């Protein structure tokens, strides 16, 4: 087991948890640390019942990627940040009874590279715990996000959130540049009235900004032309 509560630590370690069971890696007390990469199991030597916990205002940064292979493993991000800088930033390979849990209003799973990918294969339950309110921003971000069939998605505290806000709410789940491979329509059909999950595609925002800038430039040229005509 490993518990870290220090700030600004660059360990330059490869973390490999293979062919073992029952270990826990915990960040708390606003810890900020950096490793080269973090692998929980691999083909032939799976990780069993491992726990990774990133606590409030903590940041776990990886120069490489984070991957999970095995069964019964849990990643919990509780108002903290887990970020990875490689192209294959986050990959959950096929397994059984793995869990990814987002707790609080600002948990962040970030693929920071321009081509960073988030891929979750089958065999995981992704839990969004909204007991304390909806998100300030999408908890999962990357260039591309792929959540394959065979994963379960569940929400905790939806009714309490809706009751507190006393109105319809949009819950931002994912934000990507090249798109999300995830059936939001099907998921929305299972949610209570007044609640909708949304996926943000940065391409549309970029195009909208480009069009706005071009319109502003055109308006400036038009104004200059009218001024000179007078």
PDB file of C-alpha atoms in Angstrom:
ATOM      1  CA  UNK A   1       0.000   0.000   0.000  1.00  0.00           C
ATOM      2  CA  UNK A   2       1.141   3.532  -0.791  1.00  0.00           C
ATOM      3  CA  UNK A   3      -0.138   6.787   0.753  1.00  0.00           C
ATOM      4  CA  UNK A   4       1.134  10.169  -0.481  1.00  0.00           C
ATOM      5  CA  UNK A   5       0.297  13.528   1.096  1.00  0.00           C
ATOM      6  CA  UNK A   6       3.118  15.731  -0.251  1.00  0.00           C
ATOM      7  CA  UNK A   7       3.096  18.498  -2.859  1.00  0.00           C
ATOM      8  CA  UNK A   8       5.295  18.985  -5.880  1.00  0.00           C
ATOM      9  CA  UNK A   9       6.903  15.538  -5.959  1.00  0.00           C
ATOM     10  CA  UNK A  10       8.329  14.238  -9.265  1.00  0.00           C
ATOM     11  CA  UNK A  11       9.196  10.580  -8.696  1.00  0.00           C
ATOM     12  CA  UNK A  12      10.162   9.538 -12.247  1.00  0.00           C
ATOM     13  CA  UNK A  13       8.910   6.037 -11.466  1.00  0.00           C
ATOM     14  CA  UNK A  14       7.074   3.486 -13.562  1.00  0.00           C
ATOM     15  CA  UNK A  15       4.240   2.134 -11.391  1.00  0.00           C
ATOM     16  CA  UNK A  16       3.450  -1.482 -12.316  1.00  0.00           C
ATOM     17  CA  UNK A  17       0.967  -3.496 -10.258  1.00  0.00           C
ATOM     18  CA  UNK A  18       0.940  -6.991 -11.763  1.00  0.00           C
ATOM     19  CA  UNK A  19      -0.182 -10.455 -10.695  1.00  0.00           C
ATOM     20  CA  UNK A  20      -1.111  -9.381  -7.173  1.00  0.00           C
ATOM     21  CA  UNK A  21      -4.203  -8.497  -5.185  1.00  0.00           C
ATOM     22  CA  UNK A  22      -5.578  -6.103  -2.597  1.00  0.00           C
ATOM     23  CA  UNK A  23      -3.174  -3.132  -2.757  1.00  0.00           C
ATOM     24  CA  UNK A  24      -4.170   0.535  -2.444  1.00  0.00           C
ATOM     25  CA  UNK A  25      -2.594   3.736  -3.794  1.00  0.00           C
ATOM     26  CA  UNK A  26      -3.929   6.923  -2.137  1.00  0.00           C
ATOM     27  CA  UNK A  27      -3.392  10.651  -2.636  1.00  0.00           C
ATOM     28  CA  UNK A  28      -4.806  13.008  -0.001  1.00  0.00           C
ATOM     29  CA  UNK A  29      -4.119  16.318   1.801  1.00  0.00           C
ATOM     30  CA  UNK A  30      -3.898  18.208  -1.534  1.00  0.00           C
ATOM     31  CA  UNK A  31      -0.961  16.114  -2.710  1.00  0.00           C
ATOM     32  CA  UNK A  32       0.476  16.790  -6.189  1.00  0.00           C
ATOM     33  CA  UNK A  33       2.778  14.110  -7.620  1.00  0.00           C
ATOM     34  CA  UNK A  34       4.115  12.996 -10.988  1.00  0.00           C
ATOM     35  CA  UNK A  35       5.096   9.539 -12.256  1.00  0.00           C
ATOM     36  CA  UNK A  36       6.218   8.263 -15.642  1.00  0.00           C
ATOM     37  CA  UNK A  37       3.207   5.956 -16.026  1.00  0.00           C
ATOM     38  CA  UNK A  38       0.824   3.778 -14.026  1.00  0.00           C
ATOM     39  CA  UNK A  39      -0.109   0.236 -15.057  1.00  0.00           C
ATOM     40  CA  UNK A  40      -2.548  -1.905 -13.086  1.00  0.00           C
ATOM     41  CA  UNK A  41      -2.032  -5.349 -14.554  1.00  0.00           C
ATOM     42  CA  UNK A  42      -1.229  -6.483 -18.076  1.00  0.00           C
ATOM     43  CA  UNK A  43      -2.019  -9.413 -20.333  1.00  0.00           C
ATOM     44  CA  UNK A  44      -1.060 -12.630 -18.541  1.00  0.00           C
ATOM     45  CA  UNK A  45      -0.446 -10.926 -15.180  1.00  0.00           C
ATOM     46  CA  UNK A  46      -3.713  -9.172 -14.279  1.00  0.00           C
ATOM     47  CA  UNK A  47      -4.280  -6.919 -11.304  1.00  0.00           C
ATOM     48  CA  UNK A  48      -6.974  -8.118  -8.895  1.00  0.00           C
ATOM     49  CA  UNK A  49      -8.892  -5.908  -6.440  1.00  0.00           C
ATOM     50  CA  UNK A  50      -6.484  -2.978  -6.600  1.00  0.00           C
ATOM     51  CA  UNK A  51      -7.570   0.497  -5.436  1.00  0.00           C
ATOM     52  CA  UNK A  52      -6.437   3.923  -6.623  1.00  0.00           C
ATOM     53  CA  UNK A  53      -7.869   6.958  -4.811  1.00  0.00           C
ATOM     54  CA  UNK A  54      -7.224  10.582  -5.823  1.00  0.00           C
ATOM     55  CA  UNK A  55      -8.586  12.809  -3.064  1.00  0.00           C
ATOM     56  CA  UNK A  56      -9.885  16.372  -2.928  1.00  0.00           C
ATOM     57  CA  UNK A  57      -7.630  18.988  -4.580  1.00  0.00           C
ATOM     58  CA  UNK A  58      -5.011  16.297  -5.272  1.00  0.00           C
ATOM     59  CA  UNK A  59      -3.341  15.884  -8.679  1.00  0.00           C
ATOM     60  CA  UNK A  60      -1.730  12.725 -10.028  1.00  0.00           C
ATOM     61  CA  UNK A  61       0.162  13.544 -13.252  1.00  0.00           C
ATOM     62  CA  UNK A  62       1.637  10.963 -15.616  1.00  0.00           C
ATOM     63  CA  UNK A  63       4.156  11.623 -18.392  1.00  0.00           C
ATOM     64  CA  UNK A  64       2.878   8.427 -19.998  1.00  0.00           C
ATOM     65  CA  UNK A  65      -0.459   6.672 -19.570  1.00  0.00           C
ATOM     66  CA  UNK A  66      -2.745   4.917 -17.100  1.00  0.00           C
ATOM     67  CA  UNK A  67      -4.066   1.445 -17.861  1.00  0.00           C
ATOM     68  CA  UNK A  68      -6.100  -1.153 -16.009  1.00  0.00           C
ATOM     69  CA  UNK A  69      -6.197  -4.869 -16.867  1.00  0.00           C
ATOM     70  CA  UNK A  70      -7.790  -7.430 -14.566  1.00  0.00           C
ATOM     71  CA  UNK A  71     -10.841  -7.702 -12.363  1.00  0.00           C
ATOM     72  CA  UNK A  72     -12.308  -6.085  -9.277  1.00  0.00           C
ATOM     73  CA  UNK A  73     -10.123  -2.969  -9.604  1.00  0.00           C
ATOM     74  CA  UNK A  74     -11.343   0.505  -8.620  1.00  0.00           C
ATOM     75  CA  UNK A  75     -10.258   4.008  -9.562  1.00  0.00           C
ATOM     76  CA  UNK A  76     -11.914   6.749  -7.482  1.00  0.00           C
ATOM     77  CA  UNK A  77     -11.448  10.455  -8.244  1.00  0.00           C
ATOM     78  CA  UNK A  78     -12.997  12.516  -5.444  1.00  0.00           C
ATOM     79  CA  UNK A  79     -12.764  16.205  -6.415  1.00  0.00           C
ATOM     80  CA  UNK A  80      -9.207  15.548  -7.561  1.00  0.00           C
ATOM     81  CA  UNK A  81      -7.408  15.285 -10.916  1.00  0.00           C
ATOM     82  CA  UNK A  82      -5.789  12.371 -12.723  1.00  0.00           C
ATOM     83  CA  UNK A  83      -4.050  13.479 -15.911  1.00  0.00           C
ATOM     84  CA  UNK A  84      -1.927  11.628 -18.452  1.00  0.00           C
ATOM     85  CA  UNK A  85       0.162  13.048 -21.292  1.00  0.00           C
ATOM     86  CA  UNK A  86       0.605  10.125 -23.724  1.00  0.00           C
ATOM     87  CA  UNK A  87      -1.476   9.456 -26.825  1.00  0.00           C
ATOM     88  CA  UNK A  88      -3.057   6.382 -25.223  1.00  0.00           C
ATOM     89  CA  UNK A  89      -3.647   8.326 -22.028  1.00  0.00           C
ATOM     90  CA  UNK A  90      -6.245   6.084 -20.364  1.00  0.00           C
ATOM     91  CA  UNK A  91      -7.122   2.520 -21.331  1.00  0.00           C
ATOM     92  CA  UNK A  92      -9.306   0.092 -19.414  1.00  0.00           C
ATOM     93  CA  UNK A  93      -8.850  -3.258 -21.098  1.00  0.00           C
ATOM     94  CA  UNK A  94     -11.532  -5.919 -21.039  1.00  0.00           C
ATOM     95  CA  UNK A  95     -12.057  -7.381 -17.592  1.00  0.00           C
ATOM     96  CA  UNK A  96     -14.762  -8.005 -15.018  1.00  0.00           C
ATOM     97  CA  UNK A  97     -16.218  -5.924 -12.203  1.00  0.00           C
ATOM     98  CA  UNK A  98     -13.864  -2.974 -12.562  1.00  0.00           C
ATOM     99  CA  UNK A  99     -15.076   0.416 -11.314  1.00  0.00           C
ATOM    100  CA  UNK A 100     -14.394   4.031 -12.187  1.00  0.00           C
ATOM    101  CA  UNK A 101     -16.012   6.400  -9.690  1.00  0.00           C
ATOM    102  CA  UNK A 102     -16.308  10.183  -9.967  1.00  0.00           C
ATOM    103  CA  UNK A 103     -17.205  11.869  -6.668  1.00  0.00           C
ATOM    104  CA  UNK A 104     -18.024  15.523  -5.989  1.00  0.00           C
ATOM    105  CA  UNK A 105     -18.471  18.509  -8.293  1.00  0.00           C
ATOM    106  CA  UNK A 106     -14.979  18.749  -9.840  1.00  0.00           C
ATOM    107  CA  UNK A 107     -13.383  15.331 -10.439  1.00  0.00           C
ATOM    108  CA  UNK A 108     -11.191  15.340 -13.558  1.00  0.00           C
ATOM    109  CA  UNK A 109      -9.871  12.564 -15.793  1.00  0.00           C
ATOM    110  CA  UNK A 110      -7.755  14.454 -18.355  1.00  0.00           C
ATOM    111  CA  UNK A 111      -5.917  13.275 -21.460  1.00  0.00           C
ATOM    112  CA  UNK A 112      -3.707  16.330 -21.887  1.00  0.00           C
ATOM    113  CA  UNK A 113      -1.923  15.519 -25.180  1.00  0.00           C
ATOM    114  CA  UNK A 114      -3.299  17.000 -28.403  1.00  0.00           C
ATOM    115  CA  UNK A 115      -4.040  13.429 -29.575  1.00  0.00           C
ATOM    116  CA  UNK A 116      -4.803  11.999 -26.123  1.00  0.00           C
ATOM    117  CA  UNK A 117      -7.304   9.129 -26.034  1.00  0.00           C
ATOM    118  CA  UNK A 118      -9.605   7.754 -23.358  1.00  0.00           C
ATOM    119  CA  UNK A 119     -10.739   4.177 -24.052  1.00  0.00           C
ATOM    120  CA  UNK A 120     -12.827   2.061 -21.709  1.00  0.00           C
ATOM    121  CA  UNK A 121     -13.422  -1.484 -22.917  1.00  0.00           C
ATOM    122  CA  UNK A 122     -16.152  -3.760 -21.586  1.00  0.00           C
ATOM    123  CA  UNK A 123     -16.332  -4.959 -17.997  1.00  0.00           C
ATOM    124  CA  UNK A 124     -16.409  -1.681 -16.055  1.00  0.00           C
ATOM    125  CA  UNK A 125     -19.040   0.186 -14.080  1.00  0.00           C
ATOM    126  CA  UNK A 126     -18.681   3.960 -14.365  1.00  0.00           C
ATOM    127  CA  UNK A 127     -20.336   5.742 -11.455  1.00  0.00           C
ATOM    128  CA  UNK A 128     -21.043   9.474 -11.330  1.00  0.00           C
ATOM    129  CA  UNK A 129     -21.752  10.428  -7.718  1.00  0.00           C
ATOM    130  CA  UNK A 130     -23.620  13.748  -7.849  1.00  0.00           C
ATOM    131  CA  UNK A 131     -24.796  13.800  -4.254  1.00  0.00           C
ATOM    132  CA  UNK A 132     -23.209  17.214  -3.632  1.00  0.00           C
ATOM    133  CA  UNK A 133     -24.361  18.843  -6.883  1.00  0.00           C
ATOM    134  CA  UNK A 134     -23.725  18.737 -10.607  1.00  0.00           C
ATOM    135  CA  UNK A 135     -20.349  19.242 -12.263  1.00  0.00           C
ATOM    136  CA  UNK A 136     -18.522  22.529 -12.784  1.00  0.00           C
ATOM    137  CA  UNK A 137     -17.039  20.986 -15.945  1.00  0.00           C
ATOM    138  CA  UNK A 138     -17.044  17.666 -17.801  1.00  0.00           C
ATOM    139  CA  UNK A 139     -15.191  15.096 -15.657  1.00  0.00           C
ATOM    140  CA  UNK A 140     -13.787  13.165 -18.662  1.00  0.00           C
ATOM    141  CA  UNK A 141     -11.775  15.112 -21.254  1.00  0.00           C
ATOM    142  CA  UNK A 142      -9.599  14.085 -24.174  1.00  0.00           C
ATOM    143  CA  UNK A 143      -9.049  14.382 -27.892  1.00  0.00           C
ATOM    144  CA  UNK A 144     -11.189  11.271 -28.365  1.00  0.00           C
ATOM    145  CA  UNK A 145     -13.312   9.319 -25.898  1.00  0.00           C
ATOM    146  CA  UNK A 146     -14.455   5.752 -26.553  1.00  0.00           C
ATOM    147  CA  UNK A 147     -16.679   3.891 -24.108  1.00  0.00           C
ATOM    148  CA  UNK A 148     -17.564   0.515 -25.570  1.00  0.00           C
ATOM    149  CA  UNK A 149     -20.711  -1.543 -25.093  1.00  0.00           C
ATOM    150  CA  UNK A 150     -20.610  -3.885 -22.124  1.00  0.00           C
ATOM    151  CA  UNK A 151     -19.955  -1.141 -19.564  1.00  0.00           C
ATOM    152  CA  UNK A 152     -22.553  -0.075 -17.028  1.00  0.00           C
ATOM    153  CA  UNK A 153     -23.111   3.629 -16.291  1.00  0.00           C
ATOM    154  CA  UNK A 154     -24.908   4.681 -13.153  1.00  0.00           C
ATOM    155  CA  UNK A 155     -25.657   7.888 -11.294  1.00  0.00           C
ATOM    156  CA  UNK A 156     -25.886   8.499  -7.549  1.00  0.00           C
ATOM    157  CA  UNK A 157     -27.854  11.380  -6.051  1.00  0.00           C
ATOM    158  CA  UNK A 158     -29.673  12.547  -9.190  1.00  0.00           C
ATOM    159  CA  UNK A 159     -32.964  13.155  -7.452  1.00  0.00           C
ATOM    160  CA  UNK A 160     -31.316  15.224  -4.719  1.00  0.00           C
ATOM    161  CA  UNK A 161     -29.500  17.354  -7.293  1.00  0.00           C
ATOM    162  CA  UNK A 162     -32.648  18.006  -9.286  1.00  0.00           C
ATOM    163  CA  UNK A 163     -34.603  18.846  -6.149  1.00  0.00           C
ATOM    164  CA  UNK A 164     -31.969  21.324  -4.976  1.00  0.00           C
ATOM    165  CA  UNK A 165     -31.790  23.101  -8.328  1.00  0.00           C
ATOM    166  CA  UNK A 166     -35.572  23.055  -8.745  1.00  0.00           C
ATOM    167  CA  UNK A 167     -35.290  23.007 -12.533  1.00  0.00           C
ATOM    168  CA  UNK A 168     -34.177  20.913 -15.468  1.00  0.00           C
ATOM    169  CA  UNK A 169     -30.441  20.246 -15.496  1.00  0.00           C
ATOM    170  CA  UNK A 170     -27.815  19.280 -18.049  1.00  0.00           C
ATOM    171  CA  UNK A 171     -24.979  17.197 -16.654  1.00  0.00           C
ATOM    172  CA  UNK A 172     -21.727  17.596 -18.629  1.00  0.00           C
ATOM    173  CA  UNK A 173     -20.088  14.168 -18.714  1.00  0.00           C
ATOM    174  CA  UNK A 174     -17.498  14.278 -21.484  1.00  0.00           C
ATOM    175  CA  UNK A 175     -15.635  16.818 -23.591  1.00  0.00           C
ATOM    176  CA  UNK A 176     -13.565  15.922 -26.630  1.00  0.00           C
ATOM    177  CA  UNK A 177     -12.094  17.428 -29.784  1.00  0.00           C
ATOM    178  CA  UNK A 178     -12.813  14.629 -32.260  1.00  0.00           C
ATOM    179  CA  UNK A 179     -15.969  13.242 -30.654  1.00  0.00           C
ATOM    180  CA  UNK A 180     -17.329  10.811 -28.082  1.00  0.00           C
ATOM    181  CA  UNK A 181     -18.140   7.209 -28.937  1.00  0.00           C
ATOM    182  CA  UNK A 182     -20.885   6.806 -26.390  1.00  0.00           C
ATOM    183  CA  UNK A 183     -24.638   6.385 -26.640  1.00  0.00           C
ATOM    184  CA  UNK A 184     -25.873   9.503 -24.861  1.00  0.00           C
ATOM    185  CA  UNK A 185     -29.339   9.191 -26.418  1.00  0.00           C
ATOM    186  CA  UNK A 186     -29.857   5.747 -24.927  1.00  0.00           C
ATOM    187  CA  UNK A 187     -28.515   6.887 -21.564  1.00  0.00           C
ATOM    188  CA  UNK A 188     -30.782   9.941 -21.466  1.00  0.00           C
ATOM    189  CA  UNK A 189     -33.767   7.678 -22.055  1.00  0.00           C
ATOM    190  CA  UNK A 190     -33.067   5.981 -18.713  1.00  0.00           C
ATOM    191  CA  UNK A 191     -32.767   9.183 -16.658  1.00  0.00           C
ATOM    192  CA  UNK A 192     -35.575  10.840 -14.697  1.00  0.00           C
ATOM    193  CA  UNK A 193     -37.511  13.721 -16.249  1.00  0.00           C
ATOM    194  CA  UNK A 194     -35.663  17.019 -16.111  1.00  0.00           C
ATOM    195  CA  UNK A 195     -32.178  15.476 -16.241  1.00  0.00           C
ATOM    196  CA  UNK A 196     -30.039  15.199 -19.381  1.00  0.00           C
ATOM    197  CA  UNK A 197     -26.396  14.267 -19.921  1.00  0.00           C
ATOM    198  CA  UNK A 198     -24.426  16.146 -22.567  1.00  0.00           C
ATOM    199  CA  UNK A 199     -21.223  15.483 -24.486  1.00  0.00           C
ATOM    200  CA  UNK A 200     -19.261  18.510 -25.644  1.00  0.00           C
ATOM    201  CA  UNK A 201     -17.545  18.352 -29.020  1.00  0.00           C
ATOM    202  CA  UNK A 202     -14.904  21.085 -29.229  1.00  0.00           C
ATOM    203  CA  UNK A 203     -15.034  21.081 -33.030  1.00  0.00           C
ATOM    204  CA  UNK A 204     -18.384  22.859 -33.077  1.00  0.00           C
ATOM    205  CA  UNK A 205     -17.119  25.428 -30.575  1.00  0.00           C
ATOM    206  CA  UNK A 206     -13.989  26.046 -32.654  1.00  0.00           C
ATOM    207  CA  UNK A 207     -16.014  26.436 -35.860  1.00  0.00           C
ATOM    208  CA  UNK A 208     -18.439  28.802 -34.139  1.00  0.00           C
ATOM    209  CA  UNK A 209     -15.556  30.939 -32.901  1.00  0.00           C
ATOM    210  CA  UNK A 210     -13.979  31.017 -36.388  1.00  0.00           C
ATOM    211  CA  UNK A 211     -17.265  32.105 -37.956  1.00  0.00           C
ATOM    212  CA  UNK A 212     -17.738  34.780 -35.299  1.00  0.00           C
ATOM    213  CA  UNK A 213     -14.220  36.129 -35.855  1.00  0.00           C
ATOM    214  CA  UNK A 214     -14.717  36.209 -39.630  1.00  0.00           C
ATOM    215  CA  UNK A 215     -18.026  38.007 -39.219  1.00  0.00           C
ATOM    216  CA  UNK A 216     -16.359  40.572 -36.961  1.00  0.00           C
ATOM    217  CA  UNK A 217     -13.580  41.125 -39.525  1.00  0.00           C
ATOM    218  CA  UNK A 218     -16.122  41.468 -42.333  1.00  0.00           C
ATOM    219  CA  UNK A 219     -18.134  43.941 -40.280  1.00  0.00           C
ATOM    220  CA  UNK A 220     -14.951  45.969 -39.701  1.00  0.00           C
ATOM    221  CA  UNK A 221     -14.197  46.083 -43.431  1.00  0.00           C
ATOM    222  CA  UNK A 222     -17.785  47.118 -44.136  1.00  0.00           C
ATOM    223  CA  UNK A 223     -17.638  49.891 -41.559  1.00  0.00           C
ATOM    224  CA  UNK A 224     -14.336  51.151 -43.005  1.00  0.00           C
ATOM    225  CA  UNK A 225     -15.789  51.117 -46.528  1.00  0.00           C
ATOM    226  CA  UNK A 226     -18.870  53.054 -45.448  1.00  0.00           C
ATOM    227  CA  UNK A 227     -16.674  55.566 -43.644  1.00  0.00           C
ATOM    228  CA  UNK A 228     -14.498  56.139 -46.696  1.00  0.00           C
ATOM    229  CA  UNK A 229     -17.575  56.452 -48.937  1.00  0.00           C
ATOM    230  CA  UNK A 230     -18.749  59.412 -46.827  1.00  0.00           C
TER     231      UNK A 230
END
